[in-house]
């Protein structure tokens, strides 16, 4: 088997006649994380621990988490309804594209890595808890059937460093960890 690896050490800023051009934000040292678009114009992403939204394909971005910094994760099921995790364990929900946020649950999970909702009610949160003496991590997987009002411990795993989750259907999710991937069956 042959593998081909490309390593770029400098960003490519432009190419002559490529048809591509920088939109916004122009390269400015800020990292865009976890972009989600619902159509060619409307999307969300995290920039510098704040949730921002575009309605013009990324030409302009507006902070929709005003008053809420240190956003760890977010998930929208449509352009209006979404959830954010603030400070690693506080859950807020919006039903009007981030104009207002309502506290849903506080301190419900340790160091949330990601939250994902399949629909208005079914959601999964993954987090990691550090504990002495060596500050190893222990993963937590929680599930909800009522939009985040109540959470059930699905798994308190010794596998730590839970990084990401892909929610495939009400009975199957894939969890990516630092060292391995595993699937969850019968979530609810």
Coordinates of C-alpha atoms in Angstrom, one line a residue:
X1 CA 0.0 0.0 0.0
X2 CA 1.2 3.5 -0.8
X3 CA 0.1 6.6 1.1
X4 CA 0.7 10.1 -0.2
X5 CA 0.9 12.8 2.5
X6 CA 0.9 16.5 1.8
X7 CA 2.2 18.9 4.4
X8 CA 1.7 22.6 4.0
X9 CA 3.8 24.8 6.1
X10 CA 2.6 28.2 4.8
X11 CA -1.0 29.2 4.0
X12 CA -1.9 29.5 0.3
X13 CA -3.3 33.1 0.0
X14 CA -4.2 33.2 -3.7
X15 CA -3.6 31.7 -7.1
X16 CA -3.7 33.5 -10.4
X17 CA -6.9 32.8 -12.4
X18 CA -8.0 30.1 -9.9
X19 CA -11.6 31.5 -9.5
X20 CA -11.3 31.4 -5.7
X21 CA -10.9 34.4 -3.6
X22 CA -10.9 35.2 0.1
X23 CA -14.4 36.1 1.4
X24 CA -14.6 37.0 5.1
X25 CA -13.0 36.8 7.5
X26 CA -9.8 37.5 5.7
X27 CA -6.8 35.7 7.1
X28 CA -6.4 37.4 10.4
X29 CA -5.1 34.8 12.9
X30 CA -8.6 33.8 14.1
X31 CA -9.6 30.2 13.9
X32 CA -13.0 29.2 12.5
X33 CA -14.2 26.0 14.2
X34 CA -17.0 23.7 13.3
X35 CA -18.8 25.5 10.5
X36 CA -22.4 24.5 9.8
X37 CA -24.4 25.8 6.9
X38 CA -28.1 25.2 6.1
X39 CA -28.1 26.7 2.6
X40 CA -25.6 28.7 0.5
X41 CA -26.1 31.8 2.7
X42 CA -27.0 30.8 6.3
X43 CA -24.5 29.3 8.6
X44 CA -22.8 29.3 12.0
X45 CA -19.3 28.7 13.4
X46 CA -17.2 29.4 16.5
X47 CA -14.6 32.1 16.2
X48 CA -12.5 32.8 19.3
X49 CA -14.9 31.0 21.6
X50 CA -17.9 32.9 20.4
X51 CA -20.8 31.7 18.2
X52 CA -21.2 33.7 15.0
X53 CA -23.7 33.6 12.2
X54 CA -23.7 34.6 8.6
X55 CA -26.8 35.2 6.3
X56 CA -24.8 36.2 3.2
X57 CA -22.6 33.2 2.6
X58 CA -19.8 34.3 4.9
X59 CA -19.2 37.9 3.7
X60 CA -20.3 39.2 7.1
X61 CA -20.5 37.4 10.5
X62 CA -22.5 38.5 13.5
X63 CA -21.9 37.4 17.1
X64 CA -25.1 35.6 18.2
X65 CA -23.7 34.5 21.6
X66 CA -23.5 38.0 22.9
X67 CA -23.0 37.9 26.7
X68 CA -21.9 34.2 26.4
X69 CA -18.2 33.7 25.8
X70 CA -16.1 30.6 26.2
X71 CA -18.4 28.5 24.0
X72 CA -17.2 24.9 23.9
X73 CA -19.7 23.4 21.5
X74 CA -22.9 24.1 19.6
X75 CA -25.4 22.4 17.5
X76 CA -28.3 23.6 15.4
X77 CA -31.0 21.4 13.9
X78 CA -32.2 24.1 11.6
X79 CA -31.3 27.8 11.2
X80 CA -33.5 28.8 14.2
X81 CA -33.1 26.1 16.8
X82 CA -29.8 25.4 18.5
X83 CA -27.9 24.8 21.7
X84 CA -24.6 26.1 23.0
X85 CA -22.3 24.8 25.8
X86 CA -20.7 27.6 27.8
X87 CA -17.8 27.0 30.2
X88 CA -17.7 23.3 29.4
X89 CA -20.9 22.4 31.3
X90 CA -23.7 25.0 31.0
X91 CA -26.4 24.4 28.3
X92 CA -28.4 27.1 26.6
X93 CA -31.0 26.9 23.8
X94 CA -32.3 29.3 21.2
X95 CA -35.4 29.0 19.0
X96 CA -34.8 32.4 17.2
X97 CA -31.4 32.1 15.6
X98 CA -29.5 33.2 18.7
X99 CA -31.3 36.4 19.4
X100 CA -32.2 35.0 22.8
X101 CA -30.7 32.1 24.8
X102 CA -32.5 30.3 27.6
X103 CA -30.7 28.4 30.3
X104 CA -31.6 24.7 30.0
X105 CA -29.2 22.9 32.3
X106 CA -26.3 23.9 34.4
X107 CA -23.3 21.7 35.4
X108 CA -24.8 18.6 33.7
X109 CA -21.5 17.2 32.2
X110 CA -17.8 17.6 32.9
X111 CA -15.8 19.4 30.2
X112 CA -18.2 18.9 27.3
X113 CA -16.4 18.1 24.1
X114 CA -19.4 18.1 21.9
X115 CA -23.2 18.2 21.9
X116 CA -25.3 16.8 19.1
X117 CA -29.1 16.8 18.6
X118 CA -30.8 14.6 16.1
X119 CA -34.1 16.6 16.4
X120 CA -35.8 18.9 18.9
X121 CA -35.8 16.2 21.6
X122 CA -33.1 13.6 21.1
X123 CA -29.5 14.7 22.0
X124 CA -26.2 13.4 23.1
X125 CA -23.4 15.1 25.0
X126 CA -19.9 13.8 25.5
X127 CA -17.4 15.1 28.1
X128 CA -14.3 14.2 30.0
X129 CA -13.5 14.3 33.7
X130 CA -9.9 14.6 35.0
X131 CA -9.2 13.0 38.3
X132 CA -6.1 12.6 40.5
X133 CA -3.6 11.2 41.2
X134 CA -2.3 11.3 37.6
X135 CA -5.1 13.4 36.2
X136 CA -6.2 10.7 33.8
X137 CA -9.5 11.3 32.0
X138 CA -12.7 9.4 32.2
X139 CA -15.3 9.9 29.5
X140 CA -19.0 10.6 30.1
X141 CA -21.8 10.1 27.5
X142 CA -25.2 11.5 28.3
X143 CA -28.4 11.3 26.4
X144 CA -31.7 13.4 26.5
X145 CA -35.2 12.7 25.1
X146 CA -36.6 16.1 26.0
X147 CA -34.4 18.7 24.4
X148 CA -31.8 18.8 27.2
X149 CA -34.1 19.5 30.1
X150 CA -33.1 16.1 31.7
X151 CA -30.0 14.0 31.0
X152 CA -29.4 10.3 31.5
X153 CA -25.9 8.8 32.0
X154 CA -25.6 6.5 29.0
X155 CA -22.1 5.5 29.7
X156 CA -19.4 6.3 32.2
X157 CA -16.5 4.9 30.3
X158 CA -12.9 4.4 31.3
X159 CA -12.1 5.5 27.8
X160 CA -11.0 9.1 28.1
X161 CA -10.4 12.0 25.7
X162 CA -13.8 11.8 24.0
X163 CA -13.4 14.2 21.1
X164 CA -16.3 14.0 18.7
X165 CA -19.7 12.3 18.1
X166 CA -21.6 11.5 14.9
X167 CA -25.3 11.0 15.6
X168 CA -26.5 8.7 12.9
X169 CA -30.0 7.8 14.0
X170 CA -32.0 7.4 17.3
X171 CA -30.2 4.1 18.0
X172 CA -26.7 4.6 16.7
X173 CA -23.9 7.1 17.3
X174 CA -20.2 6.9 16.6
X175 CA -17.8 8.4 19.2
X176 CA -14.2 9.4 18.3
X177 CA -11.7 9.4 21.1
X178 CA -8.0 10.3 21.2
X179 CA -7.0 6.7 20.6
X180 CA -10.0 4.8 19.1
X181 CA -13.5 4.9 17.7
X182 CA -16.5 3.1 19.1
X183 CA -20.2 2.9 18.4
X184 CA -23.1 3.2 20.8
X185 CA -26.3 1.2 20.3
X186 CA -29.7 1.6 21.9
X187 CA -29.1 5.1 23.1
X188 CA -32.6 5.8 24.5

